[in-house]
Short mmCIF file of C-alpha atoms in Angstrom, two decimals:
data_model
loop_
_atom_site.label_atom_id
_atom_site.label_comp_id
_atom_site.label_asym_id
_atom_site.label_seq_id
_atom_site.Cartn_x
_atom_site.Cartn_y
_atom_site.Cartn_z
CA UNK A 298 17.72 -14.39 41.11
CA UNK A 299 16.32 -16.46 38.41
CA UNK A 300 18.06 -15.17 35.45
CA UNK A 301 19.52 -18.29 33.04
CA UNK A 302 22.14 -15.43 32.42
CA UNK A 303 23.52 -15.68 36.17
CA UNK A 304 21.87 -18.76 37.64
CA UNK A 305 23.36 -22.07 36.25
CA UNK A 306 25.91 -24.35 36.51
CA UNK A 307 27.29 -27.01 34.05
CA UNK A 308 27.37 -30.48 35.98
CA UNK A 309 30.88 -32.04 34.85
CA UNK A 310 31.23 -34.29 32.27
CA UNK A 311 32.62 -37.17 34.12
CA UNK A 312 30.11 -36.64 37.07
CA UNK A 313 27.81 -39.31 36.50
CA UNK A 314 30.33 -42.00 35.42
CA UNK A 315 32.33 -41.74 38.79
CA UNK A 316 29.17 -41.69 40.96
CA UNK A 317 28.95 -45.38 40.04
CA UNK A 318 32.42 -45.80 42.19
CA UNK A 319 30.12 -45.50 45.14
CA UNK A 320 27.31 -47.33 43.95
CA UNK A 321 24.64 -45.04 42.68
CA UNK A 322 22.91 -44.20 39.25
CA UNK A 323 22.64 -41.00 37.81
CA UNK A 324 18.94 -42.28 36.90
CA UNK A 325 18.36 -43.10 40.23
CA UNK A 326 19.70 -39.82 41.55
CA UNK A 327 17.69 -38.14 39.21
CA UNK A 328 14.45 -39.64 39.73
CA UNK A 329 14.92 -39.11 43.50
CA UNK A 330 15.24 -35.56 42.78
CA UNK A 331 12.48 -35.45 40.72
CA UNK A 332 14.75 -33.68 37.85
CA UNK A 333 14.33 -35.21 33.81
CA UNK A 334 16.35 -37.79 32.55
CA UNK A 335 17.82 -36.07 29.96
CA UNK A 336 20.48 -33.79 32.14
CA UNK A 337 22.13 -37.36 31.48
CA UNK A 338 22.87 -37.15 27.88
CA UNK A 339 22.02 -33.33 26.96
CA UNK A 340 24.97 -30.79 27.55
CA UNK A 341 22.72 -28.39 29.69
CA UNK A 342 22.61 -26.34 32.45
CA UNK A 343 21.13 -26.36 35.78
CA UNK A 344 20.10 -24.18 38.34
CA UNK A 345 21.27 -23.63 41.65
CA UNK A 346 18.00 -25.36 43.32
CA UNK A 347 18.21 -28.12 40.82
CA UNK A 348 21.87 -28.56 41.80
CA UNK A 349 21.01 -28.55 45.17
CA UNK A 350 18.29 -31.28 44.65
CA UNK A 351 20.29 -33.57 43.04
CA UNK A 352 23.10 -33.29 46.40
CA UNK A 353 20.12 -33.38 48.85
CA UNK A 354 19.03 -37.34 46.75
CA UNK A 355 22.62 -38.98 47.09
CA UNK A 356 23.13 -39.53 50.54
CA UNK A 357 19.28 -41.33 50.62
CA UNK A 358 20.72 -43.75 47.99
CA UNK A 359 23.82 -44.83 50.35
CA UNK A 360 24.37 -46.27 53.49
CA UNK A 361 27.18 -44.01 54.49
CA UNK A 362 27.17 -40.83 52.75
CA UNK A 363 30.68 -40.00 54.59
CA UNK A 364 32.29 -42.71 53.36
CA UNK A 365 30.62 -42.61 50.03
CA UNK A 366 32.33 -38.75 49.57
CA UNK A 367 35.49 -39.93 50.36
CA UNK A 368 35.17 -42.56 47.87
CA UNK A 369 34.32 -40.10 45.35
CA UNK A 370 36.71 -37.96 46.01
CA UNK A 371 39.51 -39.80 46.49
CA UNK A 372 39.06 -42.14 43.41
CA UNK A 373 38.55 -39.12 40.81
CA UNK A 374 40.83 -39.52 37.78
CA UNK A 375 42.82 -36.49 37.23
CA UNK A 376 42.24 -36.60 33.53
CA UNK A 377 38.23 -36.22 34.49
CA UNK A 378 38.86 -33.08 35.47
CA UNK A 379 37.49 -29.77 34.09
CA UNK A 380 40.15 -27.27 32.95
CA UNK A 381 39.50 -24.79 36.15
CA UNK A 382 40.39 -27.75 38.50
CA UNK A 383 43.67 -28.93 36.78
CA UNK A 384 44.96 -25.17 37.11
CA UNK A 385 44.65 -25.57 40.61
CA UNK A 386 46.55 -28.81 40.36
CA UNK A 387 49.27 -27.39 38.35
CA UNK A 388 49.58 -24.70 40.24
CA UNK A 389 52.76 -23.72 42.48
CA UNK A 390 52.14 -24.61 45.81
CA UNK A 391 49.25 -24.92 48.24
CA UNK A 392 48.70 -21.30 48.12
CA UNK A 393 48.28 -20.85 44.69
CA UNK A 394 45.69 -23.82 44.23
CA UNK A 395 43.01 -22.38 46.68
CA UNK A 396 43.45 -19.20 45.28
CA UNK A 397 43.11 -20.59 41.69
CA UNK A 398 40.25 -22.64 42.85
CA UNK A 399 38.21 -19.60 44.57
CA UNK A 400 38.68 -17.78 40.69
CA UNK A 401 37.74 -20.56 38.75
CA UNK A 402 35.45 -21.60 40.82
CA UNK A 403 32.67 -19.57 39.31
CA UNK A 404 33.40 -21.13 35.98
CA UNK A 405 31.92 -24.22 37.00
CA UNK A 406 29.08 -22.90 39.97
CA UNK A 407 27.96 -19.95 40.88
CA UNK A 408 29.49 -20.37 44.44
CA UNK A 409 32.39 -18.33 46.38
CA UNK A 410 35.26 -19.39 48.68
CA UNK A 411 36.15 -17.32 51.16
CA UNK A 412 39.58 -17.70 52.10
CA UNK A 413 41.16 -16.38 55.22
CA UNK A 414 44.97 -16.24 56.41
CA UNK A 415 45.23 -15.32 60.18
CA UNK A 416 47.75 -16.60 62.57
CA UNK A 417 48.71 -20.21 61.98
CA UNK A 418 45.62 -20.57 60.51
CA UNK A 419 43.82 -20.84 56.83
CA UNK A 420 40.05 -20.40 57.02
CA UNK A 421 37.86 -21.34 54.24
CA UNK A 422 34.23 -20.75 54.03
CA UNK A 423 31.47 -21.08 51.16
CA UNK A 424 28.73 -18.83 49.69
CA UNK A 425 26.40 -20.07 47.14
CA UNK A 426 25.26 -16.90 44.97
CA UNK A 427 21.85 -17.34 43.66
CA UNK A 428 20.16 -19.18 47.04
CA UNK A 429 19.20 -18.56 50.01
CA UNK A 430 18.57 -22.01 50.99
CA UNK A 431 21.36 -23.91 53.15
CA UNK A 432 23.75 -25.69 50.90
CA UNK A 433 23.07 -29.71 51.31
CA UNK A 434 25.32 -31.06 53.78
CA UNK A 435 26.54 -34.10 50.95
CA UNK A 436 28.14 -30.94 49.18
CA UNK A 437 29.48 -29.06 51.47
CA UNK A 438 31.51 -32.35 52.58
CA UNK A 439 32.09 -32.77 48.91
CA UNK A 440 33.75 -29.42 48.47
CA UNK A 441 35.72 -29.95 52.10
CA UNK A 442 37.24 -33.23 50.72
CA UNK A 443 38.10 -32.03 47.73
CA UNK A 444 40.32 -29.15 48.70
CA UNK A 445 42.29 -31.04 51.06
CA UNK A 446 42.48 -33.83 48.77
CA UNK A 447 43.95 -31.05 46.00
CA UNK A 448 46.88 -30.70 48.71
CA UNK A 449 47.40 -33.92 49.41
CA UNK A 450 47.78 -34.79 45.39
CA UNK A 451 49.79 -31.54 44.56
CA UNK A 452 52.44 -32.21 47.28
CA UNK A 453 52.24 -35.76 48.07
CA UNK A 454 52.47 -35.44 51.58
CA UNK A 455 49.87 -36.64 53.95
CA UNK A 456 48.25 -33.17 54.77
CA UNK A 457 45.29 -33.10 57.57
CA UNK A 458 43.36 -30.07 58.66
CA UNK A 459 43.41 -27.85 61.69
CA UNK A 460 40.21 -27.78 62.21
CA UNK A 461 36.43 -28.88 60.56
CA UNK A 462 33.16 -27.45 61.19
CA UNK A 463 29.86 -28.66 59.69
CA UNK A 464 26.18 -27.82 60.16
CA UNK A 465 25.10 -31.67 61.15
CA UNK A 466 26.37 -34.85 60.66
CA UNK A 467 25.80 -37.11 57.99
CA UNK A 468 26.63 -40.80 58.02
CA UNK A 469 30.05 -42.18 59.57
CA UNK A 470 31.44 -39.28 61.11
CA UNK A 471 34.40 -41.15 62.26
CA UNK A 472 35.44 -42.11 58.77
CA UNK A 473 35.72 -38.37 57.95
CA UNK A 474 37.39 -37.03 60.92
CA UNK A 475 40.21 -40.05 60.11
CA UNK A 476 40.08 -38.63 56.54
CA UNK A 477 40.64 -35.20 57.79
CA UNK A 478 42.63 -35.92 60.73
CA UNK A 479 41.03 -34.08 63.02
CA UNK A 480 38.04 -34.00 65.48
CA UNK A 481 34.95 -32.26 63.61
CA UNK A 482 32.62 -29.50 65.39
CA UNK A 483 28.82 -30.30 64.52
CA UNK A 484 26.09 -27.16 65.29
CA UNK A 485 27.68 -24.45 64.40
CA UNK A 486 26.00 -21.65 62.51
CA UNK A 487 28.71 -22.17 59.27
CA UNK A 488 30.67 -24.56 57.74
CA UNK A 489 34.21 -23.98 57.81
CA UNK A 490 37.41 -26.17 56.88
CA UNK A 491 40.01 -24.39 58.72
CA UNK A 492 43.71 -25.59 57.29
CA UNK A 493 47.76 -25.08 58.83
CA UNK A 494 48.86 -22.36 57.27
CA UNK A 495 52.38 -23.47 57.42
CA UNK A 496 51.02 -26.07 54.64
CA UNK A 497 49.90 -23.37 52.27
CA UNK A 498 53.83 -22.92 51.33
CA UNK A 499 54.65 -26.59 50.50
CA UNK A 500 55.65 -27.02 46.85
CA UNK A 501 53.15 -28.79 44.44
CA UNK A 502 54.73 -31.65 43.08
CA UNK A 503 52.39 -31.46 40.64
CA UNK A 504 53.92 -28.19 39.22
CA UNK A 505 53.67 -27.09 35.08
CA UNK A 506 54.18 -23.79 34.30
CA UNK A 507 54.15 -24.94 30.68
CA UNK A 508 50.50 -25.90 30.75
CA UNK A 509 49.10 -22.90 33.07
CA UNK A 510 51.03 -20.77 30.28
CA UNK A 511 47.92 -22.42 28.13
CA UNK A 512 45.50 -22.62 30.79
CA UNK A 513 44.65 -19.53 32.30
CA UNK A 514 44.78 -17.19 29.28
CA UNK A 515 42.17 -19.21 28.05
CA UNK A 516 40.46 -19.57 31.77
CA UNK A 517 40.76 -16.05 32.42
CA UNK A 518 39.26 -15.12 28.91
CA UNK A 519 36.00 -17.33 29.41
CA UNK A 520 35.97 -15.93 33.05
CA UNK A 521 35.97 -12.25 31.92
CA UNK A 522 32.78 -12.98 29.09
CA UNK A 523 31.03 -14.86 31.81
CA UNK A 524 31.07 -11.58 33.55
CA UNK A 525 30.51 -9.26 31.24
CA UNK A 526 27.44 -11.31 30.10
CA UNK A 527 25.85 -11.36 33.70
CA UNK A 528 23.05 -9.03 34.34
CA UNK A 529 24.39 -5.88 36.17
CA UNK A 530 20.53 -5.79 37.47
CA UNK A 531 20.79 -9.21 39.33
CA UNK A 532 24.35 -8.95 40.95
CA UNK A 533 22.94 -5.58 42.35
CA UNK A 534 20.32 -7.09 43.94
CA UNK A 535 22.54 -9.76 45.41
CA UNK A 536 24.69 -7.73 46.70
CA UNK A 537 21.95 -5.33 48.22
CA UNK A 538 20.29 -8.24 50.05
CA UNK A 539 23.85 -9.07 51.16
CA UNK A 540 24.43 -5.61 52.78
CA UNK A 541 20.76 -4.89 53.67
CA UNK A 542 20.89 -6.55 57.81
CA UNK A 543 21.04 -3.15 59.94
CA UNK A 544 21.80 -0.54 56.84
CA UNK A 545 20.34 0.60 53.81
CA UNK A 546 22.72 0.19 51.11
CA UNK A 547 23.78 3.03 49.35
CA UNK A 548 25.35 3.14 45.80
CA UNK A 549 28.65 3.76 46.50
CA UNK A 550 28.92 0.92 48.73
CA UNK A 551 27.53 -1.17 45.88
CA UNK A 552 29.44 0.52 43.16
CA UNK A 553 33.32 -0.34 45.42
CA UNK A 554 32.34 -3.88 45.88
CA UNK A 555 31.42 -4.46 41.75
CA UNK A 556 35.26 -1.98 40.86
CA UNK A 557 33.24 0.54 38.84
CA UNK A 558 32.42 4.49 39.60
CA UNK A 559 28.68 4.61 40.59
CA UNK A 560 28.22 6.45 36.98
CA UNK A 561 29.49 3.68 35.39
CA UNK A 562 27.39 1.47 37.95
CA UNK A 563 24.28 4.16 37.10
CA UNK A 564 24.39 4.05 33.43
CA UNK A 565 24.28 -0.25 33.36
CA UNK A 566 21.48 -0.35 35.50
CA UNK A 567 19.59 2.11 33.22
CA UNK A 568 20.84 0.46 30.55
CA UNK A 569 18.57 -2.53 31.60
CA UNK A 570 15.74 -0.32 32.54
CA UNK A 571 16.21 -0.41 36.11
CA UNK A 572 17.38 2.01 38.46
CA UNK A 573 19.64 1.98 41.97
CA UNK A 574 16.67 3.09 43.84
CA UNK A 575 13.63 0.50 42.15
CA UNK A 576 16.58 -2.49 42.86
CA UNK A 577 16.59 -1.32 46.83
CA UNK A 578 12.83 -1.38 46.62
CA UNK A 579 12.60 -4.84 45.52
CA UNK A 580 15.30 -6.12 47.04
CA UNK A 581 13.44 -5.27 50.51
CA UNK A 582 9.99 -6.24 49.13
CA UNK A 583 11.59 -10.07 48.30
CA UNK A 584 13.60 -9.98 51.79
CA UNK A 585 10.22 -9.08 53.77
CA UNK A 586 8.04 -11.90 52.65
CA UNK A 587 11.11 -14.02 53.78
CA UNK A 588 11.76 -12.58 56.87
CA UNK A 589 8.23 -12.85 57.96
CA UNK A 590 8.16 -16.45 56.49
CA UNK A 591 9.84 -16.91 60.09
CA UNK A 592 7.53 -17.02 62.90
CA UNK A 593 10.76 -16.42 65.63
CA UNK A 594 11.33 -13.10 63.89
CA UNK A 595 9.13 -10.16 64.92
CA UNK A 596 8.25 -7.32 63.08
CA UNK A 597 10.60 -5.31 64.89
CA UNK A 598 13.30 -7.49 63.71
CA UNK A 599 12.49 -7.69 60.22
CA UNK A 600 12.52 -3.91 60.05
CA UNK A 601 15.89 -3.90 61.25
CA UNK A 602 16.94 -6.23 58.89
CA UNK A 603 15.64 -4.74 56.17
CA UNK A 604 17.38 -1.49 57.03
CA UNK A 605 14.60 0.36 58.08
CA UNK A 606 15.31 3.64 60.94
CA UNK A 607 11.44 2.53 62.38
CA UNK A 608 8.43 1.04 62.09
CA UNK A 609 6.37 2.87 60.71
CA UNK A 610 8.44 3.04 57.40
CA UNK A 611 8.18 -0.61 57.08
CA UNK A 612 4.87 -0.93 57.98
CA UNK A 613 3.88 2.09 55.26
CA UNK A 614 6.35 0.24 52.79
CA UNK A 615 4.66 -3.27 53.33
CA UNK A 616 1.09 -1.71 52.89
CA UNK A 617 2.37 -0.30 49.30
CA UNK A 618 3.67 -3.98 48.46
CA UNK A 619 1.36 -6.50 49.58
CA UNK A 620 -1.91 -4.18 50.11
CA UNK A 621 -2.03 -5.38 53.99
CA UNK A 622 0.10 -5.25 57.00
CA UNK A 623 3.10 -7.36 57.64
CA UNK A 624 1.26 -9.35 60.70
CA UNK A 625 -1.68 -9.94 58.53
CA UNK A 626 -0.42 -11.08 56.28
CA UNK A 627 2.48 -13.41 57.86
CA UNK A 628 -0.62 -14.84 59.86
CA UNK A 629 -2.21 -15.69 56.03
CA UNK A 630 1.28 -17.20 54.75
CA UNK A 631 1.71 -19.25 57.87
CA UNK A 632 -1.69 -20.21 58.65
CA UNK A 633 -2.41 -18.54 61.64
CA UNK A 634 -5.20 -16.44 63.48
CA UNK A 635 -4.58 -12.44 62.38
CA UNK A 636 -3.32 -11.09 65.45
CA UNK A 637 -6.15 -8.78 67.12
CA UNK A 638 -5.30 -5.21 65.89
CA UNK A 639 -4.83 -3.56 69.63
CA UNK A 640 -2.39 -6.47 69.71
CA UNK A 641 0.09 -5.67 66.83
CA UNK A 642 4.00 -5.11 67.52
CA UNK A 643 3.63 -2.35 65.02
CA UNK A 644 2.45 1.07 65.31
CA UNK A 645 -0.61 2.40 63.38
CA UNK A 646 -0.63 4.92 60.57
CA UNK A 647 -2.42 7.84 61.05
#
């Protein structure tokens, strides 16, 4: 998903200026991610991989990119932030700031919290919308700093987390675990800051019902035109490459998860000239030359993935889309001698 309607994100105002706390230039962070000068001085908006980019060029400019996050996290000026992050601070208690984050949230990035209460514990994953790309390690401890530091400011106690798991380690891991106060899981398949629960009751200090009596009308106001003005057509197809692994999607399915009837979902889709059925199509046509991008998946497996009951129905599929079959042409994307045709994992059309 392309669309400037869906894909973007507005880089706060105050982003560059506090970057220099930990000794970096927004020129230099720029030029390392090959991105124009000008998202210095010019109010735009950037996409998701651009975004990305500019997180994957920090850590190369510092020694310790752990220590460096912490820095910039934990010298932020409260009046720096952007309206969607001061509800959170003003909010009631723990509780009510992550969930005030995970709405605003998509006022600033098109990225999801998912937040989980079970036990003693408080899970908290991320999903970036518009990528399928692994979110740069530099952000994701960004994002994990940031929440705990939001309950450390709002009740002005010492809070440390239950539990921290990241994808690989970057810089001085020890410095973070002593920030988080707690030993942190590399390897894992997810990243995940796992909280107390019991901490998700304390009182925010920080408390003013006054100002989220101005706030959120206004938040909630921008939130709701943001999502009328998104394309029905791409948050379709998101959500059908979501639900695609082992299934086929159908519309219902589609239509609960967006709070609309499936006519109501029906008549926006051909509103933008587009149909439930063409979305499905291309949603597996764009999942299929990325699945077979992978040289550990076999065909087999990429069928199932794409929701396909057998083979042949992918393989018939794939001919209609690419004009050649999926092991010829994987072995043309990758590189790779055509595998001899007595030799394919697929089964021939007759």
């Amino acid at each position: 998903m392309t669309s400037n309607t869906f894909d973007r994100l507005k880089i706060p105002s105050g982003f560059w200026t506090e970057l220099h706390q930990i000794g970096v230039t927004g020129q230099d962070v720029l030029r390392k991610a090959h991105l124009p000068l000008t998202l210095l001085i010019e109010p735009v908006f950037v996409t998701t991989a651009q975004y990305f980019a500019i997180w994957d060029a920090i850590p190369k400019l510092i020694d310790d990119p752990s220590a460096g996050i912490i820095k910039f996290i934990t010298n932020s000026k409260i009046a720096q932030w952007p309206p969607s992050l001061l509800a959170s601070y003003h909010a009631r208690n723990y509780r009510d700031a992550l969930n005030r984050m995970s709405r605003y949230k998509q006022l600033c990035a098109p990225e999801r919290f998912h937040i989980t209460e079970k036990g003693k514990s408080c899970m908290i994953e991320l999903e970036w919308l518009n990528t399928d790309q692994p979110e740069p390690p530099m952000l994701v401890y960004n994002t994990f700093v940031a929440l705990l530091e939001l309950g450390r400011r709002g009740t002005e106690q010492p809070l440390k987390a239950s539990r921290v798991e990241l994808s690989y380690p970057l810089g001085n891991v020890k410095a973070l675990e002593d920030y988080f106060g707690c030993s942190i899981q590399f390897g894992g398949s997810s990243n995940r800051l796992t909280l107390h629960r019991s901490d998700l009751d304390k009182h925010f200090i920080s408390y003013n019902a006054e100002l989220l009596d101005i706030l959120i009308p206004a938040l909630d106001q921008t939130l709701e035109e943001q999502q009328r003005n998104k394309s029905i057509t791409e948050i379709v197809k998101w959500l059908m490459k979501r639900n695609l692994e082992g299934g086929r999607p159908d519309i219902q399915t589609i239509a609960n998860e967006l709070g609309m009837s499936e006519r109501t979902l029906q008549r926006r889709l051909t509103g933008e000239g587009t149909s439930f059925k063409l979305l499905l199509t291309e949603a597996r046509h764009d999942q299929a030359r990325k699945y077979l991008e992978n040289p550990s998946l076999d065909i087999k497996e990429v069928a199932f993935l794409l929701g396909y009951e057998d083979q042949n129905s992918f393989y018939r599929a794939f001919r209609s889309w690419e004009g050649d079959t999926p092991s010829n042409w994987r072995a043309e994307q990758l590189g790779i001698s055509p595998i001899p045709a007595n030799d394919l994992d697929i089964p021939p059309i007759h």
